[in-house]
Amino acid sequence: MLTLALYTINNMEYYRSFDQLRVTELPVLRHGFWRPWYELTDGQFSYGKLTYSGAMKRSCLLETATGSWVVKRKGWLSRKFIIEQPGGTEIGMVTPEIWSRKILAELNDGFSANFFNKKLLSRTFTWVNEQYGDMLSVQAKAFSRSRPFVVHIDTGVVNTLPHLPLLALLGINLILFKQAEAAAAT
């Protein structure tokens, strides 16, 4: 676990901060075939990375310039996900609601947001908060393997919301999880 923390601290210099973001759209690039990892980029700079590890991709490492987080299931049969820092400190919980499209993310500092698609057959999922409104949306691209997602960010909340990098990568992870569930159900 210590090597993971040292690795992420050294790699945090590689990413550009969301404060320096000048565009409203960030495509997500998929790298690799057997063990894919995803990069949030604007074509010139990298803003974050999402990688999977463990047996059956049970944990996900989210890395940005402001920090890194590990997202994993609370238990083998649990619907809930735990958000941890690489040292093992739990900082939040992600809970999909039963019989609903909404997924609630609650952080220990009191921040909470819902992640859902506003239209029934839409491929665009949005993070919504009571205070900030629509913060960012993640659009899944159909039939695009190398660029499967595009993240649309409201530039008005970039400097006011410190959790924006976490929400962007967490949204991609949740869509990938929903896609894997749908593929397993068929």
PDB file of C-alpha atoms in Angstrom:
ATOM      1  CA  MET A   1       0.000   0.000   0.000  1.00  0.00           C
ATOM      2  CA  LEU A   2       2.926   2.325   0.696  1.00  0.00           C
ATOM      3  CA  THR A   3       4.302   1.819  -2.818  1.00  0.00           C
ATOM      4  CA  LEU A   4       0.879   2.745  -4.249  1.00  0.00           C
ATOM      5  CA  ALA A   5       0.894   5.989  -2.258  1.00  0.00           C
ATOM      6  CA  LEU A   6       4.442   6.860  -3.371  1.00  0.00           C
ATOM      7  CA  TYR A   7       3.587   6.017  -6.986  1.00  0.00           C
ATOM      8  CA  THR A   8       0.550   8.300  -7.012  1.00  0.00           C
ATOM      9  CA  ILE A   9       2.421  11.168  -5.321  1.00  0.00           C
ATOM     10  CA  ASN A  10       5.158  11.002  -7.970  1.00  0.00           C
ATOM     11  CA  ASN A  11       2.631  10.815 -10.823  1.00  0.00           C
ATOM     12  CA  MET A  12       0.507  13.749  -9.595  1.00  0.00           C
ATOM     13  CA  GLU A  13       3.022  16.098 -11.222  1.00  0.00           C
ATOM     14  CA  TYR A  14       2.126  14.530 -14.573  1.00  0.00           C
ATOM     15  CA  TYR A  15      -1.469  15.829 -14.514  1.00  0.00           C
ATOM     16  CA  ARG A  16      -2.649  19.346 -15.156  1.00  0.00           C
ATOM     17  CA  SER A  17      -4.891  20.984 -12.568  1.00  0.00           C
ATOM     18  CA  PHE A  18      -8.561  21.604 -13.331  1.00  0.00           C
ATOM     19  CA  ASP A  19      -7.989  25.252 -12.365  1.00  0.00           C
ATOM     20  CA  GLN A  20      -6.067  25.664 -15.623  1.00  0.00           C
ATOM     21  CA  LEU A  21      -8.888  24.209 -17.715  1.00  0.00           C
ATOM     22  CA  ARG A  22      -9.732  26.403 -20.727  1.00  0.00           C
ATOM     23  CA  VAL A  23     -12.190  24.165 -22.605  1.00  0.00           C
ATOM     24  CA  THR A  24     -15.647  22.892 -21.745  1.00  0.00           C
ATOM     25  CA  GLU A  25     -15.246  19.436 -23.346  1.00  0.00           C
ATOM     26  CA  LEU A  26     -12.707  16.819 -22.293  1.00  0.00           C
ATOM     27  CA  PRO A  27     -12.626  13.595 -24.306  1.00  0.00           C
ATOM     28  CA  VAL A  28     -11.725  10.381 -22.532  1.00  0.00           C
ATOM     29  CA  LEU A  29      -9.173   8.182 -24.295  1.00  0.00           C
ATOM     30  CA  ARG A  30      -9.133   4.424 -23.812  1.00  0.00           C
ATOM     31  CA  HIS A  31      -5.661   2.859 -23.780  1.00  0.00           C
ATOM     32  CA  GLY A  32      -4.990  -0.872 -23.979  1.00  0.00           C
ATOM     33  CA  PHE A  33      -7.179  -3.815 -24.856  1.00  0.00           C
ATOM     34  CA  TRP A  34      -6.891  -6.552 -22.226  1.00  0.00           C
ATOM     35  CA  ARG A  35      -6.316  -4.242 -19.255  1.00  0.00           C
ATOM     36  CA  PRO A  36      -7.695  -0.890 -20.412  1.00  0.00           C
ATOM     37  CA  TRP A  37      -7.095   2.378 -18.618  1.00  0.00           C
ATOM     38  CA  TYR A  38      -8.782   5.687 -19.334  1.00  0.00           C
ATOM     39  CA  GLU A  39      -7.267   9.158 -19.618  1.00  0.00           C
ATOM     40  CA  LEU A  40      -9.125  12.461 -19.278  1.00  0.00           C
ATOM     41  CA  THR A  41      -7.463  14.876 -21.687  1.00  0.00           C
ATOM     42  CA  ASP A  42      -8.021  17.945 -23.836  1.00  0.00           C
ATOM     43  CA  GLY A  43      -5.723  16.677 -26.581  1.00  0.00           C
ATOM     44  CA  GLN A  44      -2.672  18.475 -25.234  1.00  0.00           C
ATOM     45  CA  PHE A  45      -2.687  17.963 -21.450  1.00  0.00           C
ATOM     46  CA  SER A  46      -3.791  15.087 -19.251  1.00  0.00           C
ATOM     47  CA  TYR A  47      -6.182  15.949 -16.408  1.00  0.00           C
ATOM     48  CA  GLY A  48      -6.677  12.520 -14.868  1.00  0.00           C
ATOM     49  CA  LYS A  49      -6.437   8.764 -15.191  1.00  0.00           C
ATOM     50  CA  LEU A  50      -8.677   5.824 -14.283  1.00  0.00           C
ATOM     51  CA  THR A  51      -7.172   2.341 -13.889  1.00  0.00           C
ATOM     52  CA  TYR A  52      -8.569  -0.947 -12.595  1.00  0.00           C
ATOM     53  CA  SER A  53      -6.799  -3.471 -10.415  1.00  0.00           C
ATOM     54  CA  GLY A  54      -7.551  -6.581  -8.449  1.00  0.00           C
ATOM     55  CA  ALA A  55      -9.341  -9.765  -9.350  1.00  0.00           C
ATOM     56  CA  MET A  56     -12.319  -9.102 -11.624  1.00  0.00           C
ATOM     57  CA  LYS A  57     -11.566  -5.338 -11.602  1.00  0.00           C
ATOM     58  CA  ARG A  58     -12.888  -4.904  -8.070  1.00  0.00           C
ATOM     59  CA  SER A  59     -11.051  -1.673  -7.301  1.00  0.00           C
ATOM     60  CA  CYS A  60     -10.497   1.451  -9.350  1.00  0.00           C
ATOM     61  CA  LEU A  61      -7.716   4.012  -8.928  1.00  0.00           C
ATOM     62  CA  LEU A  62      -8.596   7.605  -9.864  1.00  0.00           C
ATOM     63  CA  GLU A  63      -5.617   9.964 -10.246  1.00  0.00           C
ATOM     64  CA  THR A  64      -5.607  13.736 -10.791  1.00  0.00           C
ATOM     65  CA  ALA A  65      -3.342  16.670  -9.992  1.00  0.00           C
ATOM     66  CA  THR A  66      -5.226  17.364  -6.748  1.00  0.00           C
ATOM     67  CA  GLY A  67      -5.157  13.823  -5.402  1.00  0.00           C
ATOM     68  CA  SER A  68      -5.844  10.163  -5.943  1.00  0.00           C
ATOM     69  CA  TRP A  69      -8.664   7.954  -4.728  1.00  0.00           C
ATOM     70  CA  VAL A  70      -9.476   4.261  -4.656  1.00  0.00           C
ATOM     71  CA  VAL A  71     -13.078   3.263  -5.388  1.00  0.00           C
ATOM     72  CA  LYS A  72     -14.125  -0.258  -4.436  1.00  0.00           C
ATOM     73  CA  ARG A  73     -17.208  -2.197  -3.431  1.00  0.00           C
ATOM     74  CA  LYS A  74     -18.081  -2.262   0.235  1.00  0.00           C
ATOM     75  CA  GLY A  75     -18.582  -6.043   0.117  1.00  0.00           C
ATOM     76  CA  TRP A  76     -18.912  -8.874  -2.388  1.00  0.00           C
ATOM     77  CA  LEU A  77     -22.704  -8.570  -2.615  1.00  0.00           C
ATOM     78  CA  SER A  78     -23.045  -4.914  -1.684  1.00  0.00           C
ATOM     79  CA  ARG A  79     -24.397  -2.246  -4.047  1.00  0.00           C
ATOM     80  CA  LYS A  80     -22.420   0.478  -2.279  1.00  0.00           C
ATOM     81  CA  PHE A  81     -18.963   1.727  -3.232  1.00  0.00           C
ATOM     82  CA  ILE A  82     -16.400   3.179  -0.837  1.00  0.00           C
ATOM     83  CA  ILE A  83     -14.151   6.089  -1.837  1.00  0.00           C
ATOM     84  CA  GLU A  84     -10.784   5.934  -0.074  1.00  0.00           C
ATOM     85  CA  GLN A  85      -7.512   7.765  -0.205  1.00  0.00           C
ATOM     86  CA  PRO A  86      -4.522   5.510  -1.084  1.00  0.00           C
ATOM     87  CA  GLY A  87      -3.588   5.312   2.612  1.00  0.00           C
ATOM     88  CA  GLY A  88      -6.901   3.604   3.382  1.00  0.00           C
ATOM     89  CA  THR A  89      -8.790   6.570   4.859  1.00  0.00           C
ATOM     90  CA  GLU A  90     -12.446   6.448   3.830  1.00  0.00           C
ATOM     91  CA  ILE A  91     -13.634   9.813   2.485  1.00  0.00           C
ATOM     92  CA  GLY A  92     -17.038   8.961   1.052  1.00  0.00           C
ATOM     93  CA  MET A  93     -19.684   6.521  -0.097  1.00  0.00           C
ATOM     94  CA  VAL A  94     -21.477   5.984  -3.417  1.00  0.00           C
ATOM     95  CA  THR A  95     -24.939   4.437  -3.193  1.00  0.00           C
ATOM     96  CA  PRO A  96     -27.119   3.473  -6.178  1.00  0.00           C
ATOM     97  CA  GLU A  97     -30.788   3.948  -5.290  1.00  0.00           C
ATOM     98  CA  ILE A  98     -33.135   0.987  -5.597  1.00  0.00           C
ATOM     99  CA  TRP A  99     -35.638   1.163  -8.487  1.00  0.00           C
ATOM    100  CA  SER A 100     -34.204   4.476  -9.633  1.00  0.00           C
ATOM    101  CA  ARG A 101     -31.634   5.779 -12.115  1.00  0.00           C
ATOM    102  CA  LYS A 102     -30.016   7.988  -9.478  1.00  0.00           C
ATOM    103  CA  ILE A 103     -26.689   7.287  -7.805  1.00  0.00           C
ATOM    104  CA  LEU A 104     -25.896   9.290  -4.671  1.00  0.00           C
ATOM    105  CA  ALA A 105     -22.317  10.236  -3.802  1.00  0.00           C
ATOM    106  CA  GLU A 106     -21.797  11.472  -0.244  1.00  0.00           C
ATOM    107  CA  LEU A 107     -18.419  12.679   0.981  1.00  0.00           C
ATOM    108  CA  ASN A 108     -17.414  12.955   4.640  1.00  0.00           C
ATOM    109  CA  ASP A 109     -17.012  16.740   4.385  1.00  0.00           C
ATOM    110  CA  GLY A 110     -20.787  17.123   3.830  1.00  0.00           C
ATOM    111  CA  PHE A 111     -20.779  17.362   0.029  1.00  0.00           C
ATOM    112  CA  SER A 112     -23.352  15.245  -1.792  1.00  0.00           C
ATOM    113  CA  ALA A 113     -24.407  14.962  -5.429  1.00  0.00           C
ATOM    114  CA  ASN A 114     -26.654  12.780  -7.571  1.00  0.00           C
ATOM    115  CA  PHE A 115     -25.508  11.143 -10.807  1.00  0.00           C
ATOM    116  CA  PHE A 116     -28.211  10.194 -13.297  1.00  0.00           C
ATOM    117  CA  ASN A 117     -29.390  10.553 -16.874  1.00  0.00           C
ATOM    118  CA  LYS A 118     -32.159  13.134 -17.128  1.00  0.00           C
ATOM    119  CA  LYS A 119     -33.855  11.543 -20.139  1.00  0.00           C
ATOM    120  CA  LEU A 120     -34.792   7.890 -20.150  1.00  0.00           C
ATOM    121  CA  LEU A 121     -32.964   6.776 -23.311  1.00  0.00           C
ATOM    122  CA  SER A 122     -30.128   9.281 -23.145  1.00  0.00           C
ATOM    123  CA  ARG A 123     -26.424   8.387 -23.033  1.00  0.00           C
ATOM    124  CA  THR A 124     -25.600  11.566 -21.098  1.00  0.00           C
ATOM    125  CA  PHE A 125     -25.269  11.328 -17.316  1.00  0.00           C
ATOM    126  CA  THR A 126     -25.142  14.463 -15.150  1.00  0.00           C
ATOM    127  CA  TRP A 127     -23.779  15.260 -11.677  1.00  0.00           C
ATOM    128  CA  VAL A 128     -26.346  17.468  -9.912  1.00  0.00           C
ATOM    129  CA  ASN A 129     -25.961  19.227  -6.562  1.00  0.00           C
ATOM    130  CA  GLU A 130     -28.563  21.336  -4.736  1.00  0.00           C
ATOM    131  CA  GLN A 131     -26.183  24.261  -4.287  1.00  0.00           C
ATOM    132  CA  TYR A 132     -24.330  24.215  -7.642  1.00  0.00           C
ATOM    133  CA  GLY A 133     -26.987  22.726  -9.939  1.00  0.00           C
ATOM    134  CA  ASP A 134     -25.692  20.802 -12.970  1.00  0.00           C
ATOM    135  CA  MET A 135     -21.936  20.594 -12.417  1.00  0.00           C
ATOM    136  CA  LEU A 136     -20.735  18.314 -15.196  1.00  0.00           C
ATOM    137  CA  SER A 137     -22.036  15.685 -17.546  1.00  0.00           C
ATOM    138  CA  VAL A 138     -20.488  12.553 -18.990  1.00  0.00           C
ATOM    139  CA  GLN A 139     -21.653  11.510 -22.432  1.00  0.00           C
ATOM    140  CA  ALA A 140     -21.095   7.923 -23.542  1.00  0.00           C
ATOM    141  CA  LYS A 141     -20.270   7.670 -27.250  1.00  0.00           C
ATOM    142  CA  ALA A 142     -21.854   4.836 -29.196  1.00  0.00           C
ATOM    143  CA  PHE A 143     -19.506   2.556 -31.142  1.00  0.00           C
ATOM    144  CA  SER A 144     -16.350   4.435 -30.193  1.00  0.00           C
ATOM    145  CA  ARG A 145     -13.694   2.253 -28.632  1.00  0.00           C
ATOM    146  CA  SER A 146     -10.790   4.719 -28.536  1.00  0.00           C
ATOM    147  CA  ARG A 147     -12.852   7.720 -27.294  1.00  0.00           C
ATOM    148  CA  PRO A 148     -15.766   6.181 -25.381  1.00  0.00           C
ATOM    149  CA  PHE A 149     -16.738   9.271 -23.333  1.00  0.00           C
ATOM    150  CA  VAL A 150     -16.778  13.060 -23.449  1.00  0.00           C
ATOM    151  CA  VAL A 151     -16.932  15.057 -20.208  1.00  0.00           C
ATOM    152  CA  HIS A 152     -18.732  18.421 -20.459  1.00  0.00           C
ATOM    153  CA  ILE A 153     -17.770  20.804 -17.638  1.00  0.00           C
ATOM    154  CA  ASP A 154     -19.464  24.053 -16.638  1.00  0.00           C
ATOM    155  CA  THR A 155     -16.613  26.560 -16.454  1.00  0.00           C
ATOM    156  CA  GLY A 156     -18.453  28.534 -13.764  1.00  0.00           C
ATOM    157  CA  VAL A 157     -17.945  25.824 -11.141  1.00  0.00           C
ATOM    158  CA  VAL A 158     -14.349  24.855 -12.005  1.00  0.00           C
ATOM    159  CA  ASN A 159     -12.750  27.245  -9.507  1.00  0.00           C
ATOM    160  CA  THR A 160     -15.483  27.003  -6.850  1.00  0.00           C
ATOM    161  CA  LEU A 161     -15.859  23.241  -6.575  1.00  0.00           C
ATOM    162  CA  PRO A 162     -12.843  21.287  -5.251  1.00  0.00           C
ATOM    163  CA  HIS A 163     -14.460  17.876  -5.908  1.00  0.00           C
ATOM    164  CA  LEU A 164     -14.793  18.353  -9.675  1.00  0.00           C
ATOM    165  CA  PRO A 165     -11.823  16.103 -10.680  1.00  0.00           C
ATOM    166  CA  LEU A 166     -13.108  13.318  -8.439  1.00  0.00           C
ATOM    167  CA  LEU A 167     -16.643  13.631  -9.834  1.00  0.00           C
ATOM    168  CA  ALA A 168     -15.459  13.574 -13.455  1.00  0.00           C
ATOM    169  CA  LEU A 169     -13.494  10.339 -13.049  1.00  0.00           C
ATOM    170  CA  LEU A 170     -16.056   8.793 -10.702  1.00  0.00           C
ATOM    171  CA  GLY A 171     -18.768   9.428 -13.304  1.00  0.00           C
ATOM    172  CA  ILE A 172     -16.753   7.575 -15.943  1.00  0.00           C
ATOM    173  CA  ASN A 173     -16.240   4.689 -13.510  1.00  0.00           C
ATOM    174  CA  LEU A 174     -19.969   4.503 -12.727  1.00  0.00           C
ATOM    175  CA  ILE A 175     -20.913   4.426 -16.420  1.00  0.00           C
ATOM    176  CA  LEU A 176     -18.366   1.652 -17.044  1.00  0.00           C
ATOM    177  CA  PHE A 177     -19.859  -0.240 -14.106  1.00  0.00           C
ATOM    178  CA  LYS A 178     -23.402   0.173 -15.513  1.00  0.00           C
ATOM    179  CA  GLN A 179     -22.196  -1.045 -18.929  1.00  0.00           C
ATOM    180  CA  ALA A 180     -20.579  -4.112 -17.354  1.00  0.00           C
ATOM    181  CA  GLU A 181     -23.782  -4.888 -15.440  1.00  0.00           C
ATOM    182  CA  ALA A 182     -25.860  -4.581 -18.614  1.00  0.00           C
ATOM    183  CA  ALA A 183     -23.463  -6.828 -20.531  1.00  0.00           C
ATOM    184  CA  ALA A 184     -23.572  -9.449 -17.751  1.00  0.00           C
ATOM    185  CA  ALA A 185     -27.365  -9.397 -17.710  1.00  0.00           C
ATOM    186  CA  THR A 186     -27.664 -10.302 -21.380  1.00  0.00           C
TER     187      THR A 186
END
